[in-house]
Amino acid sequence: MLRALAVDDERPSLEELLYLLHADPRIGSAEGAGDATEALRRINRALESGPGGPEAIDVVFLDIHLPGLDGLDLARLLTGFAKPPLVVFVTAHEDFAVQAFDLKAVDYVLKPVRRERLAEAVRRAAELRDSARPLPAPIPVHEPDPDHIPVELGGVTRFVAVDDITHVEAQGDYARLHTERGSHLVRIPLSTLEERWRARGFVRIHRRHLVALRHIGELRLDAGTVSVLVGAEELQVSRRHARELRDLLMRRPAG
């Protein structure tokens, strides 16, 4: 169960966000703060309490435009902590997504907040929190054949077809493989998979994401930002990778 802190200076928005968080079964507790200063005081108490303490916070749902210290400034401060909580930005402004992900944000949710979109952000936070816990012995990085990759599910090693993988998400020294049926964590850096699967049509779109070109349904341009739709998930494309991705998609065979 995640312990959450929501930060928003607009009371109706804060109350709505807290209502949605309390309705999610993965959220064990959720409390609010009206500005960054109040949030920092609460986070400091959480850090003093320790990860298992009664004051602990796992994830902060953070607005960007706040009085005084804004949300991006607060997130920068948190990166200097030894064991900071995860951060999900919840904002009405689309223009700060690149800075948010550069600050290792878990997700970037736009207002008005949709229940299913917030649920996806909670899922990501829960998986990242769980991935930070001790994991089973790593699976060997060699593949028995180039068309499959071994993953561990409940102590059993199974083999996922590379062609079924829609995208890959970096999680430290690990990578999370996403398919239409679920996701799997493997102890292989994203850079290794990028090199290994380049010839199979996988392309880096962000420092955190590797995507299979054949699974991209849409390329979206909005207010200077670029994103792709992979299944039901929208993924941000960084500026440095946007041109290459557009060129590759233009050359992709129809069908």
Short mmCIF file of N, CA and C in Angstrom, two decimals, residues 49-120:
data_model
loop_
_atom_site.label_atom_id
_atom_site.label_comp_id
_atom_site.label_asym_id
_atom_site.label_seq_id
_atom_site.Cartn_x
_atom_site.Cartn_y
_atom_site.Cartn_z
N SER A 49 11.32 9.73 9.99
CA SER A 49 10.60 8.54 10.45
C SER A 49 11.19 7.27 9.87
N GLY A 50 11.80 7.37 8.66
CA GLY A 50 12.37 6.19 8.01
C GLY A 50 11.36 5.50 7.12
N PRO A 51 11.82 4.64 6.19
CA PRO A 51 10.93 4.00 5.21
C PRO A 51 9.77 3.22 5.83
N GLY A 52 10.00 2.61 6.97
CA GLY A 52 8.95 1.83 7.60
C GLY A 52 8.25 2.54 8.73
N GLY A 53 8.57 3.81 8.94
CA GLY A 53 8.01 4.55 10.07
C GLY A 53 6.59 5.02 9.83
N PRO A 54 5.93 5.47 10.89
CA PRO A 54 4.53 5.89 10.79
C PRO A 54 4.33 7.15 9.96
N GLU A 55 5.38 7.95 9.77
CA GLU A 55 5.26 9.21 9.01
C GLU A 55 5.74 9.06 7.57
N ALA A 56 6.11 7.84 7.15
CA ALA A 56 6.73 7.63 5.84
C ALA A 56 5.81 8.04 4.69
N ILE A 57 6.44 8.53 3.59
CA ILE A 57 5.74 8.88 2.35
C ILE A 57 6.44 8.17 1.20
N ASP A 58 5.66 7.46 0.39
CA ASP A 58 6.23 6.75 -0.76
C ASP A 58 6.23 7.60 -2.02
N VAL A 59 5.19 8.42 -2.22
CA VAL A 59 5.05 9.16 -3.48
C VAL A 59 4.38 10.50 -3.22
N VAL A 60 4.87 11.52 -3.93
CA VAL A 60 4.30 12.87 -3.85
C VAL A 60 3.65 13.19 -5.19
N PHE A 61 2.37 13.56 -5.16
CA PHE A 61 1.64 14.00 -6.34
C PHE A 61 1.67 15.52 -6.32
N LEU A 62 2.41 16.10 -7.27
CA LEU A 62 2.89 17.47 -7.12
C LEU A 62 2.44 18.37 -8.27
N ASP A 63 1.76 19.46 -7.92
CA ASP A 63 1.43 20.49 -8.91
C ASP A 63 2.70 21.26 -9.25
N ILE A 64 2.73 21.93 -10.40
CA ILE A 64 3.93 22.69 -10.79
C ILE A 64 3.82 24.14 -10.36
N HIS A 65 2.72 24.81 -10.68
CA HIS A 65 2.58 26.22 -10.32
C HIS A 65 2.09 26.35 -8.88
N LEU A 66 3.04 26.64 -8.00
CA LEU A 66 2.75 26.82 -6.57
C LEU A 66 3.27 28.18 -6.14
N PRO A 67 2.70 28.78 -5.12
CA PRO A 67 3.23 30.06 -4.63
C PRO A 67 4.61 29.87 -4.00
N GLY A 68 5.51 30.82 -4.26
CA GLY A 68 6.88 30.69 -3.72
C GLY A 68 7.64 29.65 -4.48
N LEU A 69 8.11 28.65 -3.80
CA LEU A 69 8.84 27.54 -4.41
C LEU A 69 7.87 26.73 -5.27
N ASP A 70 8.17 26.59 -6.59
CA ASP A 70 7.24 25.84 -7.42
C ASP A 70 7.54 24.34 -7.39
N GLY A 71 6.70 23.59 -8.08
CA GLY A 71 6.81 22.13 -8.03
C GLY A 71 8.12 21.61 -8.58
N LEU A 72 8.62 22.21 -9.67
CA LEU A 72 9.89 21.77 -10.23
C LEU A 72 11.04 22.04 -9.25
N ASP A 73 11.00 23.19 -8.58
CA ASP A 73 12.03 23.50 -7.58
C ASP A 73 11.99 22.49 -6.44
N LEU A 74 10.78 22.15 -6.01
CA LEU A 74 10.66 21.17 -4.93
C LEU A 74 11.21 19.81 -5.37
N ALA A 75 10.90 19.41 -6.59
CA ALA A 75 11.40 18.13 -7.09
C ALA A 75 12.93 18.13 -7.17
N ARG A 76 13.52 19.27 -7.56
CA ARG A 76 14.99 19.36 -7.60
C ARG A 76 15.58 19.20 -6.20
N LEU A 77 14.93 19.81 -5.22
CA LEU A 77 15.41 19.65 -3.85
C LEU A 77 15.36 18.18 -3.42
N LEU A 78 14.30 17.49 -3.81
CA LEU A 78 14.14 16.10 -3.40
C LEU A 78 15.21 15.20 -4.00
N THR A 79 15.71 15.54 -5.20
CA THR A 79 16.75 14.71 -5.81
C THR A 79 18.03 14.71 -4.98
N GLY A 80 18.20 15.70 -4.11
CA GLY A 80 19.39 15.76 -3.27
C GLY A 80 19.27 14.93 -2.00
N PHE A 81 18.09 14.38 -1.73
CA PHE A 81 17.89 13.57 -0.54
C PHE A 81 18.42 12.16 -0.80
N ALA A 82 18.86 11.49 0.26
CA ALA A 82 19.40 10.14 0.11
C ALA A 82 18.34 9.17 -0.38
N LYS A 83 17.16 9.20 0.21
CA LYS A 83 16.08 8.30 -0.19
C LYS A 83 14.79 9.11 -0.32
N PRO A 84 14.66 9.89 -1.40
CA PRO A 84 13.49 10.75 -1.57
C PRO A 84 12.26 9.93 -1.96
N PRO A 85 11.07 10.48 -1.72
CA PRO A 85 9.86 9.81 -2.24
C PRO A 85 9.80 9.93 -3.76
N LEU A 86 9.03 9.08 -4.39
CA LEU A 86 8.78 9.19 -5.82
C LEU A 86 7.93 10.43 -6.08
N VAL A 87 8.02 10.96 -7.31
CA VAL A 87 7.28 12.17 -7.66
C VAL A 87 6.44 11.93 -8.91
N VAL A 88 5.16 12.27 -8.81
CA VAL A 88 4.25 12.31 -9.96
C VAL A 88 3.77 13.74 -10.09
N PHE A 89 4.01 14.37 -11.24
CA PHE A 89 3.51 15.72 -11.45
C PHE A 89 2.05 15.66 -11.90
N VAL A 90 1.23 16.53 -11.31
CA VAL A 90 -0.19 16.65 -11.67
C VAL A 90 -0.43 18.13 -11.94
N THR A 91 -0.60 18.49 -13.20
CA THR A 91 -0.58 19.90 -13.57
C THR A 91 -1.48 20.18 -14.77
N ALA A 92 -1.88 21.43 -14.90
CA ALA A 92 -2.66 21.85 -16.07
C ALA A 92 -1.78 22.29 -17.22
N HIS A 93 -0.46 22.26 -17.04
CA HIS A 93 0.46 22.81 -18.02
C HIS A 93 1.25 21.71 -18.72
N GLU A 94 1.19 21.69 -20.05
CA GLU A 94 1.86 20.65 -20.83
C GLU A 94 3.34 20.94 -21.06
N ASP A 95 3.77 22.17 -20.85
CA ASP A 95 5.08 22.62 -21.34
C ASP A 95 6.26 22.15 -20.50
N PHE A 96 6.01 21.52 -19.36
CA PHE A 96 7.12 21.20 -18.45
C PHE A 96 7.44 19.71 -18.39
N ALA A 97 6.88 18.94 -19.33
CA ALA A 97 7.06 17.49 -19.26
C ALA A 97 8.52 17.09 -19.37
N VAL A 98 9.27 17.74 -20.26
CA VAL A 98 10.68 17.38 -20.45
C VAL A 98 11.46 17.61 -19.16
N GLN A 99 11.27 18.80 -18.54
CA GLN A 99 11.96 19.07 -17.27
C GLN A 99 11.54 18.08 -16.19
N ALA A 100 10.25 17.72 -16.19
CA ALA A 100 9.75 16.80 -15.17
C ALA A 100 10.43 15.44 -15.29
N PHE A 101 10.54 14.91 -16.50
CA PHE A 101 11.15 13.60 -16.66
C PHE A 101 12.66 13.67 -16.47
N ASP A 102 13.26 14.83 -16.74
CA ASP A 102 14.68 14.99 -16.43
C ASP A 102 14.93 14.92 -14.93
N LEU A 103 13.91 15.26 -14.15
CA LEU A 103 14.01 15.18 -12.69
C LEU A 103 13.57 13.80 -12.17
N LYS A 104 13.49 12.84 -13.09
CA LYS A 104 13.17 11.44 -12.76
C LYS A 104 11.76 11.29 -12.20
N ALA A 105 10.83 12.09 -12.73
CA ALA A 105 9.44 11.94 -12.32
C ALA A 105 8.91 10.59 -12.78
N VAL A 106 8.05 10.00 -11.99
CA VAL A 106 7.43 8.72 -12.35
C VAL A 106 6.44 8.91 -13.48
N ASP A 107 5.70 10.03 -13.45
CA ASP A 107 4.67 10.27 -14.46
C ASP A 107 4.33 11.75 -14.49
N TYR A 108 3.58 12.13 -15.53
CA TYR A 108 3.20 13.53 -15.75
C TYR A 108 1.73 13.51 -16.14
N VAL A 109 0.85 13.85 -15.20
CA VAL A 109 -0.59 13.74 -15.39
C VAL A 109 -1.18 15.13 -15.59
N LEU A 110 -1.96 15.30 -16.65
CA LEU A 110 -2.54 16.60 -16.96
C LEU A 110 -3.93 16.74 -16.33
N LYS A 111 -4.21 17.96 -15.86
CA LYS A 111 -5.54 18.29 -15.36
C LYS A 111 -6.44 18.65 -16.55
N PRO A 112 -7.73 18.44 -16.47
CA PRO A 112 -8.45 17.81 -15.37
C PRO A 112 -8.08 16.33 -15.27
N VAL A 113 -7.89 15.87 -14.05
CA VAL A 113 -7.37 14.52 -13.82
C VAL A 113 -8.47 13.49 -14.06
N ARG A 114 -8.18 12.53 -14.95
CA ARG A 114 -9.10 11.42 -15.19
C ARG A 114 -8.74 10.26 -14.26
N ARG A 115 -9.74 9.61 -13.75
CA ARG A 115 -9.54 8.52 -12.79
C ARG A 115 -8.60 7.44 -13.34
N GLU A 116 -8.84 7.04 -14.62
CA GLU A 116 -8.02 5.96 -15.18
C GLU A 116 -6.59 6.42 -15.44
N ARG A 117 -6.39 7.70 -15.75
CA ARG A 117 -5.03 8.20 -15.98
C ARG A 117 -4.26 8.27 -14.66
N LEU A 118 -4.94 8.70 -13.60
CA LEU A 118 -4.28 8.73 -12.29
C LEU A 118 -3.97 7.31 -11.82
N ALA A 119 -4.87 6.37 -12.11
CA ALA A 119 -4.64 4.98 -11.73
C ALA A 119 -3.38 4.44 -12.39
N GLU A 120 -3.12 4.84 -13.63
CA GLU A 120 -1.89 4.41 -14.31
C GLU A 120 -0.66 4.98 -13.60
#
